[in-house]
Amino acid sequence: MTTLPPKHVAIIGAGPGGLALALALHAQSISCAIYEQRLRSLKIGGAIILAPNALRVLDALGLYDKIRMMGFNFENVTFKDESHATMNSFQFGNEHLYGFSALRISRQTLVHELLTAVEDRGIPVRFDAKYSNLISEDESGVSFQFIDGSIESATLLVGADGIHSKVRQCMYPSVKPVYSGQLAIISLVRRSMIRFPEGIDYPLPVVIYGTRGAFLIMPQDIGGESIHAGTQQAFPERDKLGWDSLASSKSELTELFNANLQWWPDVVKSCVEATTPENLTIWPYYFVPKLKHWTSEGGKVILLGDAAHAIPPTAAQGTCMALEDAYTLALVLSRPSTQLPLFKALAWWQNFRQERIDKVLELTTQLGSLRLSAAERAELALQTNQTQDDLIRAAGSDLQWLYSANLREEVLSWIEHNGR
């Protein structure tokens, strides 16, 4: 019977989840090392929202005070219609209610700060290390191999390698990410290029609802001058080569981004007009089907973050959930007890995390419905016996469960009652 804590943890993936896990394990005096397939020099695109639940984790890891000045701090996203009337708002953070505002930050900046903290603590990070397969798994631990033939060993192996996880692929060969049918088309523009209507309060971020969907205008730097502008639309799935081809075809992306231009108000038209083809990117929304187990049969391989439960980004909780996974897993692994076997602790941890993931998925579905076209929203409202206004009000009406949860207290309380 394997007991806690483990002697050494190998982490596959140096994204936010893997790096946060390394920091959390180090804080609990558990040895670990990180293996990342990308080259160190590779830049990571995109930006993310960190809600209070994620910022609380980063605060516990000693990073919040530094990163809060590296992005756009805000509390609400405002919903407006085509005539600029305010329909409602959704709260992504509130310092008074939850202890933190929300933070919009580039993914590259977040990963850089996490990686710097990891290396400052002397935690080994090996880049250009492409995971291949598990060689053995027994009571003493695991050994595993990389594409270049090198072999490593550890007490536990954690797959934090994203939605297309190689670690998960070895555990569940038949499980593939599922395309949601929705494609986001995104651009970066300067705020000074946007024609906001005169005499109307237009707080940012804002989501503008139109007959053909929703358009998001979201600042992403501390001064609010760099603007993420984008929309989503139904789009047929492509394979990897097809998505890569679309992403590199700036003419096709421009055509997609301009598709419904005549239906949008002038503020949206100005965003589209300010866009240069090289600033256009896409994000096909995929999710991972619910897994029965996040651990291998031998109990020594564990999945977390998008590798275990990737969800569409409409509730901005993908990275937040990965950070929660990392922080809580480190707490679970850190408490030595001869009465608490590893398999029991990990089974509880998965159930504890899955309950929150399920609620986040429900919230994601609610918010996702608000980005549909007017016809699609009307059909959904009819199916659920709600008005379109009901759909907006229902999304995020109570967020204390998400933003104010004391994860540390919940984990340690369970260990206290089950580890004696």
Coordinates of C-alpha atoms in Angstrom, one line a residue:
M1 CA 0.0 0.0 0.0
T2 CA 1.5 3.4 -1.1
T3 CA 1.2 6.1 1.5
L4 CA 1.9 9.8 1.4
P5 CA 3.8 12.0 0.7
P6 CA 5.6 10.8 -2.5
K7 CA 9.4 11.1 -2.7
H8 CA 9.5 12.6 -6.1
V9 CA 6.9 13.8 -8.6
A10 CA 7.5 14.2 -12.4
I11 CA 5.3 16.7 -14.1
I12 CA 4.7 16.6 -17.9
G13 CA 3.8 20.0 -19.1
A14 CA 5.1 23.5 -18.2
G15 CA 1.8 25.4 -18.7
P16 CA 0.1 27.2 -15.8
G17 CA -1.1 24.0 -14.2
G18 CA 2.2 22.2 -14.3
L19 CA 4.2 25.1 -13.1
A20 CA 1.8 25.9 -10.3
L21 CA 1.9 22.3 -9.2
A22 CA 5.7 22.4 -9.0
L23 CA 5.5 25.6 -6.9
A24 CA 2.9 24.1 -4.6
L25 CA 4.8 20.8 -4.2
H26 CA 8.0 22.7 -3.4
A27 CA 6.1 24.7 -0.8
Q28 CA 5.3 21.4 0.8
S29 CA 8.9 20.2 0.6
I30 CA 8.1 17.5 -2.1
S31 CA 10.8 17.0 -4.7
C32 CA 9.6 17.5 -8.3
A33 CA 10.8 18.1 -11.9
I34 CA 9.1 19.4 -15.0
Y35 CA 9.3 18.1 -18.6
E36 CA 8.0 20.3 -21.4
Q37 CA 7.8 19.4 -25.1
R38 CA 8.2 22.9 -26.5
L39 CA 11.4 24.8 -26.9
R40 CA 12.2 27.3 -24.2
S41 CA 12.3 30.1 -26.9
L42 CA 8.8 29.4 -28.2
K43 CA 6.4 32.3 -27.5
I44 CA 2.9 31.4 -26.3
G45 CA 0.0 33.4 -27.8
G46 CA -3.3 34.5 -26.5
A47 CA -4.6 36.0 -23.3
I48 CA -6.6 34.6 -20.4
I49 CA -8.9 35.9 -17.6
L50 CA -7.9 34.9 -14.0
A51 CA -10.9 35.1 -11.7
P52 CA -10.7 35.4 -7.9
N53 CA -10.5 31.7 -7.4
A54 CA -7.3 31.5 -9.5
L55 CA -5.8 34.7 -8.1
R56 CA -6.3 33.2 -4.6
V57 CA -4.2 30.3 -5.6
L58 CA -1.5 32.5 -7.1
D59 CA -1.6 34.7 -3.9
A60 CA -0.9 31.5 -1.8
L61 CA 2.0 30.8 -4.1
G62 CA 3.4 34.3 -3.6
L63 CA 2.8 35.6 -7.2
Y64 CA -0.3 37.7 -7.1
D65 CA 1.2 41.1 -6.0
K66 CA 3.6 40.9 -8.9
I67 CA 1.3 39.7 -11.8
R68 CA -1.6 42.0 -10.8
M69 CA 0.4 44.9 -12.4
M70 CA 1.0 43.0 -15.6
G71 CA -2.6 43.0 -17.0
F72 CA -6.0 44.6 -17.0
N73 CA -7.9 44.5 -13.7
F74 CA -11.7 44.7 -13.9
E75 CA -14.8 43.4 -12.2
N76 CA -17.7 43.3 -14.6
V77 CA -18.4 42.4 -18.3
T78 CA -21.3 44.6 -19.6
F79 CA -23.9 43.2 -22.0
K80 CA -25.2 45.6 -24.6
D81 CA -27.6 45.3 -27.5
E82 CA -27.2 46.7 -31.0
S83 CA -28.7 50.1 -29.9
H84 CA -26.1 50.3 -27.1
A85 CA -28.7 49.8 -24.3
T86 CA -27.2 47.9 -21.3
M87 CA -29.0 44.6 -20.9
N88 CA -27.1 43.2 -17.9
S89 CA -23.6 42.5 -16.6
F90 CA -21.6 39.5 -15.5
Q91 CA -19.3 39.7 -12.5
F92 CA -15.8 38.2 -13.1
G93 CA -14.4 39.5 -9.9
N94 CA -15.1 41.9 -7.0
E95 CA -12.4 42.9 -4.5
H96 CA -15.0 43.7 -1.8
L97 CA -17.0 40.5 -2.2
Y98 CA -14.3 38.0 -3.2
G99 CA -11.1 39.6 -2.2
F100 CA -9.9 40.0 -5.8
S101 CA -10.9 41.7 -9.0
A102 CA -10.5 39.7 -12.2
L103 CA -7.2 40.0 -14.2
R104 CA -6.9 39.8 -18.0
I105 CA -3.3 38.9 -18.7
S106 CA -1.3 37.4 -21.6
R107 CA -0.6 33.7 -21.3
Q108 CA 3.0 34.3 -22.2
T109 CA 3.4 36.7 -19.2
L110 CA 1.7 34.3 -16.8
V111 CA 3.8 31.4 -17.9
H112 CA 7.0 33.5 -17.8
E113 CA 6.3 34.6 -14.2
L114 CA 5.5 31.1 -13.0
L115 CA 8.6 29.7 -14.8
T116 CA 10.8 32.4 -13.2
A117 CA 9.4 31.5 -9.8
V118 CA 10.0 27.7 -10.4
E119 CA 13.6 28.3 -11.5
D120 CA 14.3 30.7 -8.6
R121 CA 13.4 27.8 -6.3
G122 CA 15.8 25.4 -8.1
I123 CA 13.1 23.1 -9.5
P124 CA 14.5 21.4 -12.6
V125 CA 12.8 22.1 -15.9
R126 CA 13.7 20.2 -19.1
F127 CA 12.5 21.7 -22.4
D128 CA 12.3 19.9 -25.7
A129 CA 11.3 16.8 -23.8
K130 CA 8.5 15.1 -25.7
Y131 CA 6.7 12.4 -23.7
S132 CA 6.3 9.1 -25.4
N133 CA 5.1 6.3 -23.1
L134 CA 5.0 4.7 -19.7
I135 CA 7.5 1.9 -19.3
S136 CA 6.5 0.5 -15.9
E137 CA 4.3 1.2 -12.9
D138 CA 4.5 -0.6 -9.6
E139 CA 4.5 0.1 -5.8
S140 CA 7.9 1.8 -6.0
G141 CA 6.8 4.3 -8.7
V142 CA 6.9 4.8 -12.5
S143 CA 9.5 4.9 -15.3
F144 CA 8.7 6.6 -18.5
Q145 CA 10.3 7.4 -21.8
F146 CA 10.6 10.4 -24.1
I147 CA 10.7 10.5 -27.9
D148 CA 14.5 10.8 -27.9
G149 CA 14.7 7.5 -26.0
S150 CA 15.7 9.0 -22.7
I151 CA 14.1 7.4 -19.6
E152 CA 13.2 9.0 -16.3
S153 CA 11.6 7.6 -13.1
A154 CA 9.6 9.1 -10.2
T155 CA 7.2 8.1 -7.4
L156 CA 4.3 9.8 -9.3
L157 CA 3.8 11.1 -12.8
V158 CA 1.4 14.0 -13.4
G159 CA 0.1 14.8 -16.9
A160 CA -0.4 18.5 -17.0
D161 CA 0.1 18.6 -20.8
G162 CA -3.1 20.2 -22.0
I163 CA -6.1 19.2 -24.0
H164 CA -4.2 17.1 -26.5
S165 CA -2.4 15.3 -23.6
K166 CA 0.0 12.5 -24.5
V167 CA -0.2 11.2 -20.9
R168 CA -4.0 10.9 -21.2
Q169 CA -3.6 9.3 -24.6
C170 CA -1.6 6.5 -23.1
M171 CA -4.2 6.0 -20.3
Y172 CA -7.3 6.4 -22.6
P173 CA -6.3 5.7 -26.2
S174 CA -9.9 6.0 -27.4
V175 CA -10.7 9.3 -25.7
K176 CA -10.3 12.3 -28.1
P177 CA -11.1 16.0 -27.6
V178 CA -14.6 16.8 -28.9
Y179 CA -15.2 19.8 -31.1
S180 CA -18.1 22.0 -29.8
G181 CA -19.0 23.2 -33.3
Q182 CA -18.0 26.8 -32.4
L183 CA -15.0 28.8 -33.7
A184 CA -13.7 32.0 -32.2
I185 CA -12.1 34.6 -34.5
I186 CA -10.0 37.1 -32.6
S187 CA -8.1 40.2 -33.4
L188 CA -5.9 42.7 -31.5
V189 CA -6.7 46.4 -32.1
R190 CA -5.8 49.7 -30.4
R191 CA -8.5 51.3 -28.3
S192 CA -7.8 54.6 -30.0
M193 CA -9.0 53.1 -33.3
I194 CA -12.5 52.1 -31.9
R195 CA -15.4 54.4 -32.6
F196 CA -17.4 54.4 -29.3
P197 CA -20.8 56.1 -29.5
E198 CA -20.8 59.6 -28.2
G199 CA -22.7 60.5 -25.1
I200 CA -23.2 56.8 -24.1
D201 CA -21.5 55.1 -21.1
Y202 CA -19.4 52.3 -22.6
P203 CA -17.5 50.5 -19.8
L204 CA -15.1 47.8 -20.9
P205 CA -15.1 44.9 -21.2
V206 CA -18.3 44.7 -23.2
V207 CA -20.2 42.0 -25.1
I208 CA -22.5 43.4 -27.8
Y209 CA -25.4 41.2 -28.9
G210 CA -26.5 41.3 -32.4
T211 CA -28.7 39.3 -34.8
R212 CA -25.7 37.2 -35.9
G213 CA -24.2 36.5 -32.5
A214 CA -22.1 38.4 -29.9
F215 CA -19.0 40.5 -30.2
L216 CA -16.5 40.9 -27.4
I217 CA -14.3 44.0 -26.7
M218 CA -11.8 43.2 -24.0
P219 CA -8.8 45.2 -22.8
Q220 CA -5.7 43.1 -22.0
D221 CA -2.9 45.4 -20.9
I222 CA -2.7 47.4 -17.7
G223 CA -3.6 50.7 -19.4
G224 CA -6.5 49.2 -21.4
E225 CA -5.1 50.3 -24.8
S226 CA -4.5 46.8 -26.3
I227 CA -7.9 45.4 -27.1
H228 CA -9.0 41.8 -27.8
A229 CA -11.9 42.0 -30.2
G230 CA -13.6 38.9 -31.5
T231 CA -16.7 36.9 -32.1
Q232 CA -17.6 33.2 -32.5
Q233 CA -19.6 31.4 -35.1
A234 CA -20.7 27.9 -36.0
F235 CA -18.0 26.3 -38.2
P236 CA -17.4 22.7 -39.4
E237 CA -14.6 20.8 -37.8
R238 CA -11.2 20.4 -39.5
D239 CA -8.3 18.1 -38.7
K240 CA -5.1 19.5 -37.3
L241 CA -3.7 20.2 -40.8
G242 CA -7.0 21.9 -41.7
W243 CA -7.0 24.1 -38.6
D244 CA -3.3 25.0 -39.2
S245 CA -4.1 25.8 -42.8
L246 CA -7.0 28.1 -41.8
A247 CA -4.9 29.8 -39.1
S248 CA -2.2 30.6 -41.7
S249 CA -4.6 31.8 -44.4
K250 CA -5.1 35.4 -43.6
S251 CA -7.4 36.0 -46.5
E252 CA -9.8 33.3 -45.3
L253 CA -9.6 34.6 -41.7
T254 CA -10.3 38.1 -43.0
E255 CA -13.3 36.9 -44.9
L256 CA -14.7 35.1 -41.8
F257 CA -14.1 38.1 -39.6
N258 CA -15.9 40.4 -42.0
A259 CA -18.7 38.0 -42.7
N260 CA -21.6 39.7 -40.8
L261 CA -20.2 43.2 -40.9
Q262 CA -23.3 44.8 -42.3
W263 CA -25.4 43.6 -39.3
W264 CA -23.2 45.1 -36.6
P265 CA -23.3 48.6 -35.1
D266 CA -20.5 51.1 -35.9
V267 CA -18.5 50.3 -32.8
V268 CA -18.1 46.7 -34.0
K269 CA -17.4 47.9 -37.6
S270 CA -14.6 50.1 -36.3
C271 CA -13.0 47.1 -34.6
V272 CA -13.1 45.1 -37.8
E273 CA -11.8 48.0 -39.9
A274 CA -8.9 48.5 -37.4
T275 CA -7.9 44.8 -37.8
T276 CA -4.8 43.9 -39.8
P277 CA -4.7 40.3 -41.2
E278 CA -1.5 39.4 -39.3
N279 CA -3.4 40.1 -36.0
L280 CA -6.2 37.6 -36.7
T281 CA -6.2 34.3 -34.9
I282 CA -8.7 31.4 -34.4
W283 CA -9.7 29.3 -31.4
P284 CA -11.7 26.2 -32.1
Y285 CA -13.6 25.3 -28.9
Y286 CA -12.9 21.7 -27.9
F287 CA -13.7 19.9 -24.7
V288 CA -12.6 16.5 -23.1
P289 CA -15.4 14.0 -22.4
K290 CA -15.9 13.2 -18.7
L291 CA -13.3 10.7 -17.6
K292 CA -14.1 7.9 -15.2
H293 CA -10.7 8.1 -13.6
W294 CA -8.0 10.8 -13.6
T295 CA -5.5 8.2 -12.3
S296 CA -4.0 5.1 -13.9
E297 CA -5.0 1.6 -12.8
G298 CA -1.8 1.5 -10.8
G299 CA -2.6 4.8 -9.2
K300 CA 0.8 6.4 -10.0
V301 CA -0.1 8.5 -13.0
I302 CA -2.4 11.4 -12.5
L303 CA -4.1 13.9 -14.9
L304 CA -4.9 17.5 -14.1
G305 CA -6.1 20.7 -15.8
D306 CA -7.1 20.4 -19.5
A307 CA -5.6 16.9 -19.7
A308 CA -8.4 15.8 -17.3
H309 CA -11.3 18.1 -18.0
A310 CA -10.8 20.7 -20.8
I311 CA -13.8 22.9 -21.2
P312 CA -14.7 25.7 -23.6
P313 CA -13.4 29.2 -22.5
T314 CA -16.7 31.1 -22.3
A315 CA -16.7 31.2 -18.5
A316 CA -12.9 31.9 -18.4
Q317 CA -12.3 29.1 -16.0
G318 CA -10.0 26.7 -17.9
T319 CA -6.8 28.0 -16.5
C320 CA -8.5 28.8 -13.2
M321 CA -9.5 25.2 -12.8
A322 CA -6.0 24.0 -13.7
L323 CA -4.5 26.2 -10.9
E324 CA -7.1 24.9 -8.4
D325 CA -6.2 21.3 -9.4
A326 CA -2.5 22.0 -8.9
Y327 CA -2.9 23.7 -5.5
T328 CA -5.3 21.1 -4.1
L329 CA -3.4 18.1 -5.4
A330 CA -0.2 19.3 -3.7
L331 CA -2.1 19.7 -0.4
V332 CA -3.5 16.1 -0.7
L333 CA 0.0 14.7 -1.5
S334 CA 1.7 16.6 1.3
R335 CA 0.1 15.2 4.4
P336 CA 2.0 12.0 5.6
S337 CA -0.3 9.4 7.1
T338 CA 0.0 5.6 7.4
Q339 CA -3.8 5.6 7.6
L340 CA -4.4 7.3 4.3
P341 CA -3.4 5.3 1.3
L342 CA -2.7 7.1 -1.9
F343 CA -5.5 5.6 -3.9
K344 CA -8.1 6.7 -1.3
A345 CA -6.7 10.3 -1.2
L346 CA -6.7 10.6 -5.0
A347 CA -10.2 9.1 -5.4
W348 CA -11.5 11.8 -3.0
W349 CA -9.5 14.5 -4.7
Q350 CA -10.9 13.6 -8.1
N351 CA -14.5 13.6 -6.8
F352 CA -13.9 16.9 -5.0
R353 CA -12.6 18.5 -8.1
Q354 CA -15.2 16.9 -10.4
E355 CA -18.0 18.4 -8.5
R356 CA -16.6 21.9 -9.1
I357 CA -15.8 21.1 -12.7
D358 CA -19.4 20.0 -13.3
K359 CA -20.8 23.3 -11.9
V360 CA -18.3 25.2 -14.0
L361 CA -19.5 23.3 -17.1
E362 CA -23.0 24.3 -16.3
L363 CA -22.0 28.0 -16.0
T364 CA -20.0 27.6 -19.3
T365 CA -23.1 26.4 -21.1
Q366 CA -25.2 29.3 -19.7
L367 CA -22.6 31.9 -20.8
G368 CA -22.0 30.1 -24.1
S369 CA -25.7 30.4 -25.0
L370 CA -25.4 34.2 -24.8
R371 CA -22.9 34.2 -27.6
L372 CA -25.3 32.5 -30.1
S373 CA -27.1 34.3 -32.8
A374 CA -30.5 35.9 -32.1
A375 CA -32.2 33.0 -33.8
E376 CA -30.2 30.4 -31.9
R377 CA -30.8 32.2 -28.6
A378 CA -34.6 32.4 -29.3
E379 CA -34.7 28.7 -30.0
L380 CA -32.8 27.9 -26.8
A381 CA -35.1 30.1 -24.8
L382 CA -38.1 28.3 -26.2
Q383 CA -36.5 24.9 -25.4
T384 CA -35.8 25.9 -21.8
N385 CA -39.1 27.8 -21.4
Q386 CA -37.3 31.0 -20.7
T387 CA -37.1 34.4 -22.3
Q388 CA -33.8 35.6 -23.8
D389 CA -33.5 38.0 -20.8
D390 CA -33.9 35.1 -18.5
L391 CA -30.9 33.4 -20.1
I392 CA -28.7 36.5 -19.4
R393 CA -29.9 36.9 -15.8
A394 CA -29.5 33.2 -15.1
A395 CA -25.8 33.1 -16.1
G396 CA -23.7 33.7 -13.0
S397 CA -26.5 34.9 -10.7
D398 CA -24.7 33.4 -7.7
L399 CA -20.9 33.0 -7.9
Q400 CA -19.9 32.8 -4.2
W401 CA -19.4 29.0 -4.6
L402 CA -16.9 29.6 -7.4
Y403 CA -15.0 32.8 -6.4
S404 CA -15.0 32.5 -2.6
A405 CA -14.3 28.8 -2.0
N406 CA -11.7 28.1 0.7
L407 CA -10.1 25.1 -1.0
R408 CA -7.2 24.8 1.5
E409 CA -9.7 24.5 4.4
E410 CA -11.8 21.9 2.5
V411 CA -8.8 19.7 1.7
L412 CA -7.2 19.8 5.1
S413 CA -10.5 19.2 6.8
W414 CA -11.0 16.0 4.8
I415 CA -7.5 14.8 5.5
E416 CA -7.9 15.6 9.2
H417 CA -11.1 13.4 9.3
N418 CA -9.7 10.6 7.1
G419 CA -6.0 10.4 7.8
R420 CA -6.1 9.4 11.5

